[in-house]
Structures are given as structure tokens and as C-alpha cells.
XYZ file of C-alpha atoms in Angstrom:
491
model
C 115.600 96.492 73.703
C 115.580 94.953 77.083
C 113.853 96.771 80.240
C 116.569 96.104 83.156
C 115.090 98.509 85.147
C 112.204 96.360 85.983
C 112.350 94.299 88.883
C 111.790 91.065 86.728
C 114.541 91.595 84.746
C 116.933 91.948 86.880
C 119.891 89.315 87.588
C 119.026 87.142 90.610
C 122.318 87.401 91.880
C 121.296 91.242 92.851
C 118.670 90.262 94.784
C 120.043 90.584 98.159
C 122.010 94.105 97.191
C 120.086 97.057 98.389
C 118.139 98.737 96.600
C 116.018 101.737 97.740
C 115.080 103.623 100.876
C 113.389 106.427 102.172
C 112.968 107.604 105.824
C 110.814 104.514 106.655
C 111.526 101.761 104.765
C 114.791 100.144 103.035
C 114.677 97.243 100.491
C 116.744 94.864 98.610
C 115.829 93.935 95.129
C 114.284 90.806 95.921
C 111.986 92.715 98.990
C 111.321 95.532 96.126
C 110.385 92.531 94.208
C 107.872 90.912 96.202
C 106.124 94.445 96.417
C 105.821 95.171 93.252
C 103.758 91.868 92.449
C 102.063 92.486 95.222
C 100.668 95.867 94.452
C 100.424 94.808 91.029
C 98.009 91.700 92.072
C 95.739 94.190 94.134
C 95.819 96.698 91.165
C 94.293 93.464 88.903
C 91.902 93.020 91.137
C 90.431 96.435 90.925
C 90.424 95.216 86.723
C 93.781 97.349 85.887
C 95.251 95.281 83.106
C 96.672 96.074 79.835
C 95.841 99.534 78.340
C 94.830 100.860 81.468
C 96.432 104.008 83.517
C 97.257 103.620 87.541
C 97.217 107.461 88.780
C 99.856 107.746 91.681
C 99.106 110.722 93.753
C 101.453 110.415 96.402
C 104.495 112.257 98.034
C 108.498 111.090 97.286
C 108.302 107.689 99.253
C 109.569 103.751 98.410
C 105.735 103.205 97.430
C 105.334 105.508 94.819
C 108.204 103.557 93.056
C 106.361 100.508 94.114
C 103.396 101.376 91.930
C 104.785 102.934 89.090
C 106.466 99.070 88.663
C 103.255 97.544 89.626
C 101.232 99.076 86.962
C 104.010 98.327 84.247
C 103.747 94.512 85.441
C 100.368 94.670 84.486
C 100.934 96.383 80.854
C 99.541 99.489 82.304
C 100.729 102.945 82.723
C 101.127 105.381 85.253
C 100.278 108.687 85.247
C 102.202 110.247 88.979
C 99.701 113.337 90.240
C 101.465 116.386 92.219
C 100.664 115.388 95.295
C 99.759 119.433 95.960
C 97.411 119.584 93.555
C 94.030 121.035 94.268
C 91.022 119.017 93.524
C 90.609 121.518 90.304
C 93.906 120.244 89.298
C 93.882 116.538 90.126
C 90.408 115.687 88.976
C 91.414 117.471 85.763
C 94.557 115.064 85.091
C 92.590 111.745 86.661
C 90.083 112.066 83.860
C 92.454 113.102 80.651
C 94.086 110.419 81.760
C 90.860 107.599 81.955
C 92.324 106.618 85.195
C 91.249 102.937 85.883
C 92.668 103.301 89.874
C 94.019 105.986 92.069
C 96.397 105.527 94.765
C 96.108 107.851 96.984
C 97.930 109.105 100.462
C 94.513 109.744 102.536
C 90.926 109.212 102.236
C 90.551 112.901 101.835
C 92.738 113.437 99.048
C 91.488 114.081 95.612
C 90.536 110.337 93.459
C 88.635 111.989 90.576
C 85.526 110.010 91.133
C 87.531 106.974 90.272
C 88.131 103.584 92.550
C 90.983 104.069 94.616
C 93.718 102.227 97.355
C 95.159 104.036 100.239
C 99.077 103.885 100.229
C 99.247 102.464 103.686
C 96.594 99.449 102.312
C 99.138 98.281 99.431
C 99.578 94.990 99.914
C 103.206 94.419 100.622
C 103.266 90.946 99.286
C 101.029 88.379 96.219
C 98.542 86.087 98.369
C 98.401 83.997 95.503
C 100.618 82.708 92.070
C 101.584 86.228 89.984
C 100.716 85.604 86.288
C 103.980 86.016 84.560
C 104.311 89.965 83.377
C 102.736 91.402 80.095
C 105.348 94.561 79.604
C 106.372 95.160 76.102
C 108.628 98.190 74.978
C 105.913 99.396 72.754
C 103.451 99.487 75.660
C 102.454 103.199 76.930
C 104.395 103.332 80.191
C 104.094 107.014 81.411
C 101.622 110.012 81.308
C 103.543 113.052 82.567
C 101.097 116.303 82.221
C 102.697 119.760 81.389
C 100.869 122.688 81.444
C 100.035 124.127 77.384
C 99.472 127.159 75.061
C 96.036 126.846 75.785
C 96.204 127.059 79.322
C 94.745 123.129 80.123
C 97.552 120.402 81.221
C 98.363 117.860 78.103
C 99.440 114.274 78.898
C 102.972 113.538 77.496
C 103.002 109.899 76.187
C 106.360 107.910 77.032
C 106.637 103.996 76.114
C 108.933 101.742 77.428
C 110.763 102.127 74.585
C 110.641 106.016 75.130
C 112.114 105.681 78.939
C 114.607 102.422 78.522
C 116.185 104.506 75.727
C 116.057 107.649 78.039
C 117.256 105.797 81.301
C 120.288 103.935 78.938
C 121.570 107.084 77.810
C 122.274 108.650 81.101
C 123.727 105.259 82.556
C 126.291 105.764 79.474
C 126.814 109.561 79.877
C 127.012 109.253 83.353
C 129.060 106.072 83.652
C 127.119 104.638 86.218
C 127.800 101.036 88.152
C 126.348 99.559 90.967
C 128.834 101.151 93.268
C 126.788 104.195 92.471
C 123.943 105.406 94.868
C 121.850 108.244 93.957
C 120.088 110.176 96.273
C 116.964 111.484 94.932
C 115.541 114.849 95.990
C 113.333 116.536 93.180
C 109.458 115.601 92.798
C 108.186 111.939 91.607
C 105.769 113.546 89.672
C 108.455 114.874 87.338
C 110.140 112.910 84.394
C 113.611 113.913 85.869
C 113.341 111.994 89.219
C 112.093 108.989 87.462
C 114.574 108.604 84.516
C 117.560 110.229 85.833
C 117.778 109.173 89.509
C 115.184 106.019 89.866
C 115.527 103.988 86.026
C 119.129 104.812 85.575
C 119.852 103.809 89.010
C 117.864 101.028 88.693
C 119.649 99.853 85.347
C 123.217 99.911 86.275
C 122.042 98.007 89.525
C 123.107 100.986 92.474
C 121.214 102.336 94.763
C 118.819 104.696 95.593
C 117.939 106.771 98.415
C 114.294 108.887 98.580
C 114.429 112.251 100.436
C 110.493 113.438 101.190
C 111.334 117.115 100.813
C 114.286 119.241 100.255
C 115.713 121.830 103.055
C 119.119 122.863 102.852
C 120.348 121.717 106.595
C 118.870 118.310 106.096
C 119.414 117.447 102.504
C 123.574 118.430 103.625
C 123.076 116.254 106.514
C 121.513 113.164 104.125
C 124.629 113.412 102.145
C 126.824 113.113 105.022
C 124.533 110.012 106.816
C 124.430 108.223 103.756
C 127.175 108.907 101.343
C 125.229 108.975 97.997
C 127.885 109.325 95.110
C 125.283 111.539 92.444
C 122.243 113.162 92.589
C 119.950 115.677 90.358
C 118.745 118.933 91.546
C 117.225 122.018 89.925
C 119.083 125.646 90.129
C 117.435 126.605 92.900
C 118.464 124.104 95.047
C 121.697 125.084 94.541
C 120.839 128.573 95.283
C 119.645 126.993 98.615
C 122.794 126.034 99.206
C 125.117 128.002 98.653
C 123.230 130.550 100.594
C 123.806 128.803 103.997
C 126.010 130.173 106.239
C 129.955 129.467 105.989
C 129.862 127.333 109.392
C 127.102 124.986 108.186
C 129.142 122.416 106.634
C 128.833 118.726 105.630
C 130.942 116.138 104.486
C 130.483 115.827 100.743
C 133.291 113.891 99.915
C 131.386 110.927 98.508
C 129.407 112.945 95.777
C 131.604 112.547 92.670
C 129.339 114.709 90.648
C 125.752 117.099 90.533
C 123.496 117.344 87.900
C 122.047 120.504 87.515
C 118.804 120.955 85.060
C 115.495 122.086 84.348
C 115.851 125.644 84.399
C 119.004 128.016 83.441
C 121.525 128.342 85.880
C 124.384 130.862 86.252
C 128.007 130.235 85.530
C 127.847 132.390 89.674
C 126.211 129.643 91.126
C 127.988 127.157 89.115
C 130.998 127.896 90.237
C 130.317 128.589 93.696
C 128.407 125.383 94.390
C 131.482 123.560 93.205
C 134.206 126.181 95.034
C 131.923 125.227 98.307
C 131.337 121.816 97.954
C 134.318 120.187 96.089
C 132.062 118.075 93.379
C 131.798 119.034 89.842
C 128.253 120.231 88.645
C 126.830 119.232 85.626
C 124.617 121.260 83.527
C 122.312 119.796 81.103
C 119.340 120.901 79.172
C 115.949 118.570 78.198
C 112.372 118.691 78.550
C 109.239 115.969 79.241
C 108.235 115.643 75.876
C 112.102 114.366 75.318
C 111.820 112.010 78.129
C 113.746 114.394 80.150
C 117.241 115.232 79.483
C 118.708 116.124 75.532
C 122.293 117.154 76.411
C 124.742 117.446 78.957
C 127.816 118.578 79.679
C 130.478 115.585 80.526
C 131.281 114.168 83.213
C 134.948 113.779 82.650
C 135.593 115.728 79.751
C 135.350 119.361 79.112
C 132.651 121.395 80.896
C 132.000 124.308 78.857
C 130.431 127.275 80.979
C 127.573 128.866 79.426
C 126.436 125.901 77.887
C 124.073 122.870 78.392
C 126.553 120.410 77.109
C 126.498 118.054 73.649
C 123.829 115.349 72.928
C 123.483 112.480 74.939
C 124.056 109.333 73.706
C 121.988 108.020 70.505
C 119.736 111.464 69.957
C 120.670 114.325 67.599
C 120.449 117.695 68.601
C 120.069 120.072 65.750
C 119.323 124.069 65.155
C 116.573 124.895 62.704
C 115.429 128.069 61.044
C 112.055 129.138 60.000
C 112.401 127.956 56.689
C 112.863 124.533 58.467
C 116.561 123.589 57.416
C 119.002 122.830 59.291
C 121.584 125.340 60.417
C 125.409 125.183 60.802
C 127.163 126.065 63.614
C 127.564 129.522 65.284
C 123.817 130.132 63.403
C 120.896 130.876 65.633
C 117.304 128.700 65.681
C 115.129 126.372 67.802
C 116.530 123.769 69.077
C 115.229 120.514 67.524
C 115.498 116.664 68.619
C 115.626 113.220 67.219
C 115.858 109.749 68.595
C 114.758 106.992 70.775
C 113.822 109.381 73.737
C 111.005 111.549 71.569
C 107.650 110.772 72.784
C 104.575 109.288 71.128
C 102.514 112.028 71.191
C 100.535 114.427 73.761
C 96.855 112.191 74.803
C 93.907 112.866 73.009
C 96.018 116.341 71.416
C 96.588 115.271 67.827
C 96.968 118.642 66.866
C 99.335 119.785 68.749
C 101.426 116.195 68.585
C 101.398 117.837 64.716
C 102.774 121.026 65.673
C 105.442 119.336 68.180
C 106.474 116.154 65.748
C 104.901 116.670 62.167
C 108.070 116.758 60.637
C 110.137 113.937 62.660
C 111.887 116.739 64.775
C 110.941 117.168 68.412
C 110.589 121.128 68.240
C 111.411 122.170 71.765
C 110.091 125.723 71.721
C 113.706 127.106 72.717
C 116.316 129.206 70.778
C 119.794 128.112 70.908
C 123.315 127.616 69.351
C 125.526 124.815 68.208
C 129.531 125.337 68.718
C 131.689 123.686 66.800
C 132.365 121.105 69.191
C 128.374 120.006 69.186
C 127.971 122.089 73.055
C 124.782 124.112 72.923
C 123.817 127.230 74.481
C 120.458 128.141 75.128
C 119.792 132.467 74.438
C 116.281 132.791 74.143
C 112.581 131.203 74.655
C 110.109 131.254 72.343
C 107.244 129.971 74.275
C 106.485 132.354 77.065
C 106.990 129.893 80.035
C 108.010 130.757 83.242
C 110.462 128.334 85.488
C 110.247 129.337 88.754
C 112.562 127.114 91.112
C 112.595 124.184 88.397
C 109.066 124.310 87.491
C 107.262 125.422 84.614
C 104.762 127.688 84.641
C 102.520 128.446 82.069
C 100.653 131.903 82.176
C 98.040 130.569 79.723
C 96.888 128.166 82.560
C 96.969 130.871 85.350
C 95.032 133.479 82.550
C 92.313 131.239 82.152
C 91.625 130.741 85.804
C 91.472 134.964 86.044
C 88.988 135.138 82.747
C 86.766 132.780 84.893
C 86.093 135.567 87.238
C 82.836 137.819 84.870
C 84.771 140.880 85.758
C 87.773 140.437 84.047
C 88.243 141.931 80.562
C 91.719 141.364 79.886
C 94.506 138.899 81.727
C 98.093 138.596 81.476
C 100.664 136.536 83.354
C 104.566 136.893 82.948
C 107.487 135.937 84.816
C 109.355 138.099 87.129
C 113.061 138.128 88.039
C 113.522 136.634 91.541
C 116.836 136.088 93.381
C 115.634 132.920 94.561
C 113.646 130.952 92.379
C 114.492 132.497 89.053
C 110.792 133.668 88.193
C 107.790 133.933 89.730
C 104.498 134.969 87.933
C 102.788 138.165 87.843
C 99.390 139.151 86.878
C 98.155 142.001 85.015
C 93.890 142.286 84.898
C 91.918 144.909 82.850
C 88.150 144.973 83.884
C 84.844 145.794 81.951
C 83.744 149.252 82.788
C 80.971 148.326 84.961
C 82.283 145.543 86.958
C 84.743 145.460 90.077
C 86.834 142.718 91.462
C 89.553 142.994 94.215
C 93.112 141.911 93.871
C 92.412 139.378 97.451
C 89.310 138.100 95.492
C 91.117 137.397 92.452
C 94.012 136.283 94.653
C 91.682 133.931 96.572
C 90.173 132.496 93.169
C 93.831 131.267 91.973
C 94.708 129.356 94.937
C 91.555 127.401 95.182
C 91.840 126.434 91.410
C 95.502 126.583 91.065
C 98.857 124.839 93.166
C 100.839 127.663 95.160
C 103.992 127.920 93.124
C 100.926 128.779 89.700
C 99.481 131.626 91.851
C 100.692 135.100 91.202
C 102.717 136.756 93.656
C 101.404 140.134 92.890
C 98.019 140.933 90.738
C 98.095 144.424 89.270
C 94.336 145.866 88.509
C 94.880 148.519 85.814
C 92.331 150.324 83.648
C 93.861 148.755 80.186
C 97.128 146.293 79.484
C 99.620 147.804 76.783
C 99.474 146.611 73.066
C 101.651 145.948 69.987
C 100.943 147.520 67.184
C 98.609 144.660 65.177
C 96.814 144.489 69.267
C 98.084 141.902 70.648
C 98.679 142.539 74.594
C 102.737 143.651 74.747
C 103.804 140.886 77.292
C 107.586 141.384 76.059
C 106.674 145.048 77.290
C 105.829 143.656 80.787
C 108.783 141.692 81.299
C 111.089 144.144 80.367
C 109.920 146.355 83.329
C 109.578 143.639 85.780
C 113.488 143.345 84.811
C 114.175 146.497 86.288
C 112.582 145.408 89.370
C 112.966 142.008 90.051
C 110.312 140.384 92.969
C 111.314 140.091 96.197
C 113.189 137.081 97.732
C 110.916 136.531 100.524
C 108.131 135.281 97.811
């Protein structure tokens, strides 16, 4: 398997095409090049080598990209931080991790005790020969963390192998060249932004363009200025956008097609993103321990509404019952994957690598359908995850930061229908008789341990939190009021 996404790799007669940009800085392939061996010679001097893990806590910017290469020069891995993280959070992921080096935006941003390099100190250039690189396609290439069942982030292990086979397939499905250029809006720190919009791009030899932050005005106004021809975006970016007003318009001409993932979206907005802005929208359906995206709905051929598409190329998507066979079509199960894509494993969590892989089937957690035709829909989840704007959300993680207050007896977190972002969490607390807490104290507790879009947008204090009938709290019972009342937009 070869790795043409890294710099190294690629043919020397693209080294003077362009090759990625953000609002400061714009690079060919040879000038993206020369920075990645020169990060990577600073990183070796701080001992990263091979084995170790490069944390990159740092905003969407041409540097980010820069290190994640660098470290993979070196036979290391990255592990890319949410750059909003509190120091709870951060610290947490910087040790699972055994982060060798951090690189950082400030010197007052989280480095987990570990050494560290400011972003503006990367060298932009080697001062010396660059050994030759190390990377292999068994070597450990990413740690993405996603939130668990028991409430504490777990590292996702993705090869090379893991993300060439990943980046490959949606150069195929996607029928990318290098007249493409993708403009890439969603968060570094997910596995979406980096397969989808940075590897693939990087494979088929396009272009790629780094927005810092999404707003609607502006991200219309980047399409227009630079005439990107794809990018990725989550359903409530979408949202964002339709929502403008009917003067603000934008010349959108060049886009020949969305992606649209990481959360359901509505056959409404699907249709009225591409009645507004003339480019077809595709909906597809994956998650991190997949190496992002599963299936998708094609790009030229039939788009099937209500649906997340058919498998992308070489991975099998299959229905299972409880039993564990395999189900025929029209039949109801989880959704289960095979092939290249799977990952290794979650770090240091052989137990529940077990529970997600023990019997060579990626079990994704989700309930779904096959049609005949291979497109599957998704009807139900069976972990109790919330996605709110693209995001998961994991009450477990948000519960455990409320049983750390000594007054709380009993926690629950679900999501909430919002308008907006699709869900937002929502606490329920029962305390011991002879203790007292506020809702602003327990309020105040999640957002010093927790990142905004994790803290509950309301916290309701009640003397006891329903049951089912063998005791377990009756969360299905919460959600199905909060449906009758979904949270308001402004959240």
C-alpha cells in the first residue's frame, strides 16, 4: 500500500502546484515539503522518534497539517487536542496518550506537564541533512479520542494502513483529481477534516484551502473568493445556511458537490440547501473508530433520500441481530463493518477493543437497514449519544463531572431537540437528603471541567429521577418529554 498523501511520496513534478492555504499562509508542495522536515527535525530533537505521540493542540491553520506530517516522518503519531479544551480535558488526553511533545498555540495553553513548541517557533525549514523517513503502513499514525460508556475519553488507534485505506476510498467514491480543491471548514481535531478534506485531497494531488472558523456570511464569501469545487460540513452548517436571508447570496457555481455527515440530517434541509445553492449534497454515514466515513450516497448515481448511501469502496457494510448473524435485507439490526478502514483498537482499553471488534465486525452502536440496492438507513441508536451540531456528546462524561459534586445522589444527561444544532444536553440531579447544591454551582462546576458545547443547557434539581421497572433511571422517559418541548434556538 503506498502513502501518497505524504509529502515524500509525492511526484516531483507537483512540486510547484499549490497546495494548501489558510488566511496567512499559502504553499506549494515543495514549500509544504520543506516544512514538514523542518518541524519534523525540531520534533527529533526534543527525542520524538519512532513509537512516540506528537499532541497538536492548535486551531484549523497550515501548521497543524504541518505537524501531523512531521510526526509521521519521524514514525510517530499524532494525537490533534480540541483546541477548546479545558485544562481538565487536555491534560486528560496528553497523558492517555504518553505524549512525548506538545505543540501548542500560546505559552498559556494547556501542555500536560509535557515538553512543548509554540506554533509560531516551528521551524519553517531543516538546518541540517533530514535522515531519510521511517513511515511504515503498519506504524500507529493517529490517536483521535471520543468520549465512552464510562464517561472518560478513549484513544481511537488508526495506522497508516487504517487512514491510506480510508483517504483511497473517498478519492474513488468521490472521483477526485487534482483539478479538485477542497475547502476545509470542520475541526482538525476530528477524523473527518483529516481523511476526507486534507489526505484525500492530498492523494489525488488538488488543493486545499483552511477556513479558521465557520460563519455563514464568510464561509459563502470563501466560496466565492476562492472557488473550491467540494467540501465537508456537518448538518448544522447547513442549517446555518440556509437560514440566511434570501438577499445574502454568493456565487457557488464552482462547488460540484457537498458532503454532508456526522450527524442525521433531514431530507428539509437536504433539499433546500441544494434548491438554494445549485450543488448536489451528499449524505453519508461513518464514525472514528471506522476511520471516518462507512457509506455514502453517490456522487453521480442515484441519491436515495432517507438514506446514508451504500458502502464505500473495499469495506462491507452488514446488519446483524442479537444472535450475531447476519441479516437480509429489509431486516432490522446494528449496523456492522469490515475492511481496511477498521481501527486497531481503543489505547490501553482492551476490553472494550473486545466489545467493539471481538468478532472481526466493527459494531457501530447504531440500528439500521439494508435495501435491496445495498443503501442504508439509519432508524435508531443504541448507545445513548447525543450529536449536537456534529459533535458527539456523551452524557456518561458530563454525569461523572455532576457525581463529583458530594451533593449529588443521582445524575442524568440526555439530549434535547433543538432547531439548530439537533441536540443539546440536559441534566437531571437528585440530591442526598441532607445536602444542597444550586443549579449555577453545578452549572459553574461543568464548564470549568468540561468544553462549552458538553455543558448542559438547562440542569433540573428534582427530589428523585424516574425508574424502569428492574431500577434503572428511565432516560428513554426523559427524552420522550424533552420531545414535546424541544430547547430553544438561542442555546
Amino acid at each position: 500500500m503506498e502513502l501518497h498523501y505524504l509529502p515524500w511520496h509525492r511526484p516531483a513534478e507537483q512540486s510547484d502546484r499549490p497546495c494548501v492555504r489558510d488566511g496567512h499562509t499559502e504553499l506549494t508542495y515543495a514549500q509544504f515539503a520543506e516544512r514538514v522536515d523542518g518541524a519534523a527535525e525540531q520534533f527529533a530533537d526534543h527525542g520524538v522518534g519512532p513509537g512516540s505521540v506528537v499532541a497538536v493542540m492548535l486551531p484549523n491553520r497550515v501548521e497543524l497539517l504541518v505537524c501531523l506530517a512531521a510526526a509521521w516522518r519521524l514514525g510517530a503519531a499524532a494525537t490533534p487536542v480540541n483546541p477548546v479544551f479545558t485544562a481538565s480535558e487536555a491534560t486528560y488526553q496528553i497523558a492517555d496518550a504518553d505524549a512525548a511533545l506538545v505543540v501548542r498555540a500560546s505559552a498559556g495553553a494547556p501542555d500536560g506537564g509535557r515538553w512543548s513548541v509554540l506554533v509560531d517557533d516551528l521551524r519553517t525549514a531543516p538546518t541540517r541533512s533530514v535522515p531519510a523517513p521511517v513511515t511504515a503502513v503498519g506504524d500507529l499514525a493517529l490517536l483521535v479520542y471520543t468520549s465512552g460508556s464510562t464517561g472518560r475519553p478513549k484513544g481511537v488507534e488508526l495506522t497508516h494502513r487504517n487512514i491510506a485505506a480510508m483517504a483511497g476510498s473517498m478519492v474513488e467514491a468521490l472521483r477526485l483529481t487534482e483539478d479538485d480543491h477542497c475547502l476545509l471548514v470542520l475541526p482538525l481535531f476530528h477524523v473527518n477534516a483529516i481523511c476526507v478534506s486534507y489526505l484525500a485531497t492530498m492523494i489525488a494531488g488538488a488543493q486545499l484551502s483552511v477556513l479558521a472558523r465557520f460563519h455563514p456570511v464568510e464561509f459563502l464569501g470563501a466560496i466565492e473568493r476562492l472557488r473550491p469545487t467540494f467540501f465537508s460540513a456537518v448538518p448544522t452548517i447547513y442549517a446555518h445556511l440556509v437560514a440566511l436571508p434570501s438577499d445574502v447570496a454568493a456565487d457557488t457555481s464552482s462547488v460540484r458537490f457537498a458532503i454532508c455527515g456526522a450527524a442525521p440530517a433531514s431530507e428539509e434541509l437536504l433539499r433546500a440547501t441544494e434548491q438554494r445553492f445549485g450543488f448536489p449534497l451528499i449524505e453519508g454515514y461513518g464514525l472514528t473508530e471506522g476511520t471516518c466515513a462507512s457509506t455514502a450516497n453517490p456522487v453521480d448515481g442515484p441519491r436515495k433520500a432517507g438514506t446514508v448511501g451504500t458502502a464505500l469502496p473495499g469495506q462491507v457494510v452488514a446488519i446483524m441481530d442479537n444472535d450475531g448473524s447476519l441479516l437480509p435485507s429489509g431486516r432490522r439490526g446494528e449496523v456492522v463493518i469490515k475492511g481496511p478502514n477498521v481501527m486497531q483498537g481503543y489505547r490501553n482499553r482492551p476490553d472494550a477493543t473486545v466489545d467493539a471488534l471481538g468478532d472481526g465486525w466493527l459494531h457501530t452502536g447504531d440500528v439500521g437497514i439494508l435495501d435491496d440496492d445495498g443503501y442504508l438507513r439509519l432508524v435508531d441508536r443504541i448507545k445513548d449519544m447525543i450529536i449536537r451540531g456534529g459533535e458527539n456528546v456523551y452524557p456518561k462524561e458530563i454525569e461523572s463531572v455532576l457525581y463529583g459534586h458530594p451533593a449529588v445522589l443521582e445524575a442524568a444527561v440526555v439530549g434535547a431537540p433543538h432547531p439548530i444544532y439537533g441536540e443539546v444536553p440536559v441534566a437531571y440531579v437528585a440530591l442526598h437528603p441532607e445536602r444542597s447544591v444550586t443549579e449555577t454551582e453545578l452549572r459553574d462546576m461543568c464548564t470549568q471541567h468540561l468544553t462549552k458545547i458538553k455543558v448542559p443547557v438547562s440542569i433540573t434539581i428534582t427530589g428523585a429521577l424516574p425508574k424502569n421497572p428492574v431500577g434503572k433511571i428511565d432516560k428513554p422517559g426523559l427524552r420522550a418529554g424533552l420531545a414535546q418541548k424541544p430547547a430553544q434556538q438561542g442555546v
